[in-house]
Amino acid sequence: MLSLAGLAITSCSDSLDIIESLSFDKNFAPLGIEAKNVKETSANILWNASSGATNYTIEVFADDSLTFEGTPEKVISNLTIDDSPYTITGLQFDTKYSIRIQALTEGDNSRTSSWNGIYFRTGAKQFLKNPKPADIADRSVTLTWEVEEGYDVSTIKIGDITHEITDEEKEAGQATIDGLTPETDYTAYLYYNGKQCGNRNFTTIADLEGAILLHEDDDLKKAIEDESVVDGTVFALYGGTYNVNATYDEETGELISTGAVKVAKTITIKGIYPTDQPIVKGRFEIYDGAGLSVSQLKIDGSKNSTADQIFNYKVENETTSFGALDIQSCNITGKTEGKGLIYMNGPKCSVESITINNSTIYGIECSGGDFIDFRTGYPKTLTVTNSTFYNVAKGRDFFRIDDNSGVFGNPTGPIVTLDHCTLYNIGANASNNRIFYVRFKKNKIACTNNLIVGTKYKRGFANGKPGEGVDPADYAGPDQNPTLSNNFYFDCENLTSAGASADATISWFDTEGTIESESPFAGDVESGVFTLNADSKANKGGAGDPRWIVAQ
């Protein structure tokens, strides 16, 4: 046994020679292959050196995904490692290519390596031109492209629509595609021999079917107040300025003041082009239970002759039920000494709903009334979402809905929602005011996902509740506990318990709200740009007007 063990030890010892180098019969296939700076007709190919190789061969296969079948389109030989990266030219646009590389040793074919490869796709050509506003309609778009010899374009695709280009269209470099949907985002693709040679994004304009089209030289007030107008009439406005009932300086022609449009039928007023919003200088007075929808407008009430609210319900019958007021994608400002945005004083009047969405409203300081102000009457629902408000309600309440619930049999409501909004510098001098001065009984309030900065309301969100030493006549809290969620604050008073004053009339705080340690804005807020700092808590929490949130 001992003799055998000795033999085994001796045998193992003899085989433990130090290996100082490795020798292989063939080169290793090239590694680290990459395609960089891939363009329409070229790509840069990089690879790492193979030990012992003196030169390299690249083969290029078109319309291929690493199958390498058939004859290569290009063969590039006698490359050295100093040629990496090598630029392959003369490729076809919008084409999938496979390339493979082989390492060779000059004078010794036996060392030629196996192949190693990758695939990539060349970029699409851009023959399509950006459609101009006048080329985009509600249900069609006219596309134009560069006519280039050798490229016989054949097809345009938009969504589910395939348009075969006619010979006349090819010669003109222009085609009109119908069958689109109003106010919809599209991407148009242009093809040559099945390959993409251009793409452009566009958005169809507002629905013009049955609409009355107006240009800036037209009299907006006269058109809306015409006796022929019926419920459901749509007014579509081209870009430009529409001065309502204006007076001008006789010598200079300068605009002195504007007036109001009387809305007596349920109508829609909308801008045609999102990128060229019409400017309406004036106000809207709503009569006879009418409803009003406005979208894609810039409304300027800064020179109105009466200094009344931008939207004012004129009550001629105290039991009137008004249709919905819908404000979408508007930019609204007003006279700095004006009264507010919306006003109603009708003992038995109601509004079916009020909606403000995706809008920017600023510069309405409210010296003679509250910002959204219902002295009598009420809105059944009041929904404010995805919007920015700044420099408004300087010394007044933001929402005011006084209690007239008994007249209506004590219904549930109003339901007030403030969600995903940015509020900046509201209530700057509001020592006796608040955000929600809602005294209409059985109201429901939700304040969620908002960013509130620089708000100085001394009474915070609301007054005290009955039973807490506050006269029920001054009750301004919700009938049920308010919904408060994911709100963020900076430089605010009395909205959160942190730093709140000892004012006994403050009924509720946002105990779950997040306080920013510094301004969350990266944009120029004085110019109306409220882009968030990407690292701010509000941005990470997805709060405020979504337009200002920076993608993470």
PDB file of N, CA and C in Angstrom, residues 238-278:
ATOM      1  N   TYR A 238     -60.892  80.545 -36.182  1.00  0.00           N
ATOM      2  CA  TYR A 238     -59.509  80.545 -36.653  1.00  0.00           C
ATOM      3  C   TYR A 238     -58.687  81.464 -35.756  1.00  0.00           C
ATOM      4  N   GLY A 239     -57.363  81.329 -35.860  1.00  0.00           N
ATOM      5  CA  GLY A 239     -56.481  82.166 -35.063  1.00  0.00           C
ATOM      6  C   GLY A 239     -56.692  83.643 -35.350  1.00  0.00           C
ATOM      7  N   GLY A 240     -56.365  84.473 -34.372  1.00  0.00           N
ATOM      8  CA  GLY A 240     -56.552  85.913 -34.495  1.00  0.00           C
ATOM      9  C   GLY A 240     -57.161  86.472 -33.231  1.00  0.00           C
ATOM     10  N   THR A 241     -57.507  87.749 -33.251  1.00  0.00           N
ATOM     11  CA  THR A 241     -58.065  88.428 -32.085  1.00  0.00           C
ATOM     12  C   THR A 241     -59.506  88.833 -32.359  1.00  0.00           C
ATOM     13  N   TYR A 242     -60.380  88.511 -31.418  1.00  0.00           N
ATOM     14  CA  TYR A 242     -61.800  88.826 -31.511  1.00  0.00           C
ATOM     15  C   TYR A 242     -62.152  89.766 -30.369  1.00  0.00           C
ATOM     16  N   ASN A 243     -62.299  91.051 -30.672  1.00  0.00           N
ATOM     17  CA  ASN A 243     -62.648  92.051 -29.666  1.00  0.00           C
ATOM     18  C   ASN A 243     -64.168  92.142 -29.549  1.00  0.00           C
ATOM     19  N   VAL A 244     -64.681  91.929 -28.345  1.00  0.00           N
ATOM     20  CA  VAL A 244     -66.124  91.873 -28.112  1.00  0.00           C
ATOM     21  C   VAL A 244     -66.650  93.258 -27.741  1.00  0.00           C
ATOM     22  N   ASN A 245     -67.557  93.785 -28.592  1.00  0.00           N
ATOM     23  CA  ASN A 245     -68.206  95.074 -28.299  1.00  0.00           C
ATOM     24  C   ASN A 245     -67.175  96.128 -27.888  1.00  0.00           C
ATOM     25  N   ALA A 246     -66.158  96.266 -28.706  1.00  0.00           N
ATOM     26  CA  ALA A 246     -65.005  97.077 -28.331  1.00  0.00           C
ATOM     27  C   ALA A 246     -65.212  98.560 -28.612  1.00  0.00           C
ATOM     28  N   THR A 247     -64.548  99.395 -27.819  1.00  0.00           N
ATOM     29  CA  THR A 247     -64.429 100.825 -28.095  1.00  0.00           C
ATOM     30  C   THR A 247     -62.943 101.133 -28.288  1.00  0.00           C
ATOM     31  N   TYR A 248     -62.685 102.079 -29.208  1.00  0.00           N
ATOM     32  CA  TYR A 248     -61.309 102.384 -29.560  1.00  0.00           C
ATOM     33  C   TYR A 248     -61.060 103.887 -29.441  1.00  0.00           C
ATOM     34  N   ASP A 249     -59.812 104.242 -29.220  1.00  0.00           N
ATOM     35  CA  ASP A 249     -59.408 105.638 -29.227  1.00  0.00           C
ATOM     36  C   ASP A 249     -59.514 106.150 -30.670  1.00  0.00           C
ATOM     37  N   GLU A 250     -60.250 107.253 -30.867  1.00  0.00           N
ATOM     38  CA  GLU A 250     -60.500 107.757 -32.214  1.00  0.00           C
ATOM     39  C   GLU A 250     -59.231 108.202 -32.914  1.00  0.00           C
ATOM     40  N   GLU A 251     -58.255 108.656 -32.159  1.00  0.00           N
ATOM     41  CA  GLU A 251     -57.034 109.159 -32.779  1.00  0.00           C
ATOM     42  C   GLU A 251     -56.017 108.047 -33.024  1.00  0.00           C
ATOM     43  N   THR A 252     -55.797 107.233 -31.992  1.00  0.00           N
ATOM     44  CA  THR A 252     -54.739 106.220 -32.097  1.00  0.00           C
ATOM     45  C   THR A 252     -55.254 104.863 -32.560  1.00  0.00           C
ATOM     46  N   GLY A 253     -56.566 104.644 -32.443  1.00  0.00           N
ATOM     47  CA  GLY A 253     -57.115 103.339 -32.772  1.00  0.00           C
ATOM     48  C   GLY A 253     -56.861 102.299 -31.700  1.00  0.00           C
ATOM     49  N   GLU A 254     -56.294 102.711 -30.571  1.00  0.00           N
ATOM     50  CA  GLU A 254     -55.979 101.776 -29.487  1.00  0.00           C
ATOM     51  C   GLU A 254     -57.266 101.276 -28.824  1.00  0.00           C
ATOM     52  N   LEU A 255     -57.274 100.010 -28.454  1.00  0.00           N
ATOM     53  CA  LEU A 255     -58.418  99.412 -27.782  1.00  0.00           C
ATOM     54  C   LEU A 255     -58.577 100.019 -26.394  1.00  0.00           C
ATOM     55  N   ILE A 256     -59.754 100.569 -26.101  1.00  0.00           N
ATOM     56  CA  ILE A 256     -60.024 101.172 -24.795  1.00  0.00           C
ATOM     57  C   ILE A 256     -60.727 100.179 -23.878  1.00  0.00           C
ATOM     58  N   SER A 257     -61.797  99.549 -24.370  1.00  0.00           N
ATOM     59  CA  SER A 257     -62.543  98.622 -23.520  1.00  0.00           C
ATOM     60  C   SER A 257     -63.282  97.603 -24.377  1.00  0.00           C
ATOM     61  N   THR A 258     -63.664  96.513 -23.722  1.00  0.00           N
ATOM     62  CA  THR A 258     -64.456  95.479 -24.373  1.00  0.00           C
ATOM     63  C   THR A 258     -65.707  95.221 -23.544  1.00  0.00           C
ATOM     64  N   GLY A 259     -66.625  94.460 -24.108  1.00  0.00           N
ATOM     65  CA  GLY A 259     -67.867  94.165 -23.418  1.00  0.00           C
ATOM     66  C   GLY A 259     -68.093  92.673 -23.283  1.00  0.00           C
ATOM     67  N   ALA A 260     -69.365  92.282 -23.247  1.00  0.00           N
ATOM     68  CA  ALA A 260     -69.721  90.893 -23.005  1.00  0.00           C
ATOM     69  C   ALA A 260     -70.538  90.323 -24.151  1.00  0.00           C
ATOM     70  N   VAL A 261     -70.387  89.011 -24.352  1.00  0.00           N
ATOM     71  CA  VAL A 261     -71.236  88.267 -25.272  1.00  0.00           C
ATOM     72  C   VAL A 261     -72.403  87.703 -24.478  1.00  0.00           C
ATOM     73  N   LYS A 262     -73.621  87.885 -24.982  1.00  0.00           N
ATOM     74  CA  LYS A 262     -74.800  87.316 -24.335  1.00  0.00           C
ATOM     75  C   LYS A 262     -75.012  85.905 -24.872  1.00  0.00           C
ATOM     76  N   VAL A 263     -74.900  84.913 -23.982  1.00  0.00           N
ATOM     77  CA  VAL A 263     -75.085  83.515 -24.358  1.00  0.00           C
ATOM     78  C   VAL A 263     -76.465  83.081 -23.871  1.00  0.00           C
ATOM     79  N   ALA A 264     -77.412  82.939 -24.804  1.00  0.00           N
ATOM     80  CA  ALA A 264     -78.784  82.587 -24.440  1.00  0.00           C
ATOM     81  C   ALA A 264     -79.163  81.191 -24.914  1.00  0.00           C
ATOM     82  N   LYS A 265     -78.276  80.527 -25.646  1.00  0.00           N
ATOM     83  CA  LYS A 265     -78.480  79.163 -26.088  1.00  0.00           C
ATOM     84  C   LYS A 265     -77.263  78.338 -25.679  1.00  0.00           C
ATOM     85  N   THR A 266     -77.453  77.040 -25.549  1.00  0.00           N
ATOM     86  CA  THR A 266     -76.335  76.159 -25.201  1.00  0.00           C
ATOM     87  C   THR A 266     -75.443  75.998 -26.425  1.00  0.00           C
ATOM     88  N   ILE A 267     -74.245  76.540 -26.346  1.00  0.00           N
ATOM     89  CA  ILE A 267     -73.357  76.586 -27.508  1.00  0.00           C
ATOM     90  C   ILE A 267     -71.956  76.133 -27.133  1.00  0.00           C
ATOM     91  N   THR A 268     -71.168  75.916 -28.174  1.00  0.00           N
ATOM     92  CA  THR A 268     -69.747  75.595 -28.031  1.00  0.00           C
ATOM     93  C   THR A 268     -68.942  76.613 -28.811  1.00  0.00           C
ATOM     94  N   ILE A 269     -67.878  77.116 -28.194  1.00  0.00           N
ATOM     95  CA  ILE A 269     -66.943  78.023 -28.870  1.00  0.00           C
ATOM     96  C   ILE A 269     -65.559  77.397 -28.732  1.00  0.00           C
ATOM     97  N   LYS A 270     -64.908  77.132 -29.855  1.00  0.00           N
ATOM     98  CA  LYS A 270     -63.614  76.463 -29.762  1.00  0.00           C
ATOM     99  C   LYS A 270     -62.645  76.981 -30.814  1.00  0.00           C
ATOM    100  N   GLY A 271     -61.379  76.970 -30.432  1.00  0.00           N
ATOM    101  CA  GLY A 271     -60.339  77.309 -31.389  1.00  0.00           C
ATOM    102  C   GLY A 271     -60.092  76.140 -32.319  1.00  0.00           C
ATOM    103  N   ILE A 272     -59.756  76.443 -33.556  1.00  0.00           N
ATOM    104  CA  ILE A 272     -59.557  75.392 -34.551  1.00  0.00           C
ATOM    105  C   ILE A 272     -58.173  74.771 -34.427  1.00  0.00           C
ATOM    106  N   TYR A 273     -57.131  75.598 -34.306  1.00  0.00           N
ATOM    107  CA  TYR A 273     -55.766  75.087 -34.293  1.00  0.00           C
ATOM    108  C   TYR A 273     -55.178  75.168 -32.882  1.00  0.00           C
ATOM    109  N   PRO A 274     -54.743  74.035 -32.308  1.00  0.00           N
ATOM    110  CA  PRO A 274     -54.147  74.064 -30.967  1.00  0.00           C
ATOM    111  C   PRO A 274     -52.920  74.953 -30.888  1.00  0.00           C
ATOM    112  N   THR A 275     -52.190  75.088 -32.005  1.00  0.00           N
ATOM    113  CA  THR A 275     -50.960  75.878 -31.999  1.00  0.00           C
ATOM    114  C   THR A 275     -51.206  77.346 -32.351  1.00  0.00           C
ATOM    115  N   ASP A 276     -52.425  77.707 -32.644  1.00  0.00           N
ATOM    116  CA  ASP A 276     -52.757  79.096 -32.984  1.00  0.00           C
ATOM    117  C   ASP A 276     -54.101  79.434 -32.347  1.00  0.00           C
ATOM    118  N   GLN A 277     -54.109  79.474 -31.019  1.00  0.00           N
ATOM    119  CA  GLN A 277     -55.358  79.688 -30.308  1.00  0.00           C
ATOM    120  C   GLN A 277     -55.878  81.110 -30.522  1.00  0.00           C
ATOM    121  N   PRO A 278     -57.149  81.253 -30.858  1.00  0.00           N
ATOM    122  CA  PRO A 278     -57.733  82.592 -31.006  1.00  0.00           C
ATOM    123  C   PRO A 278     -57.802  83.311 -29.670  1.00  0.00           C
TER     124      PRO A 278
END
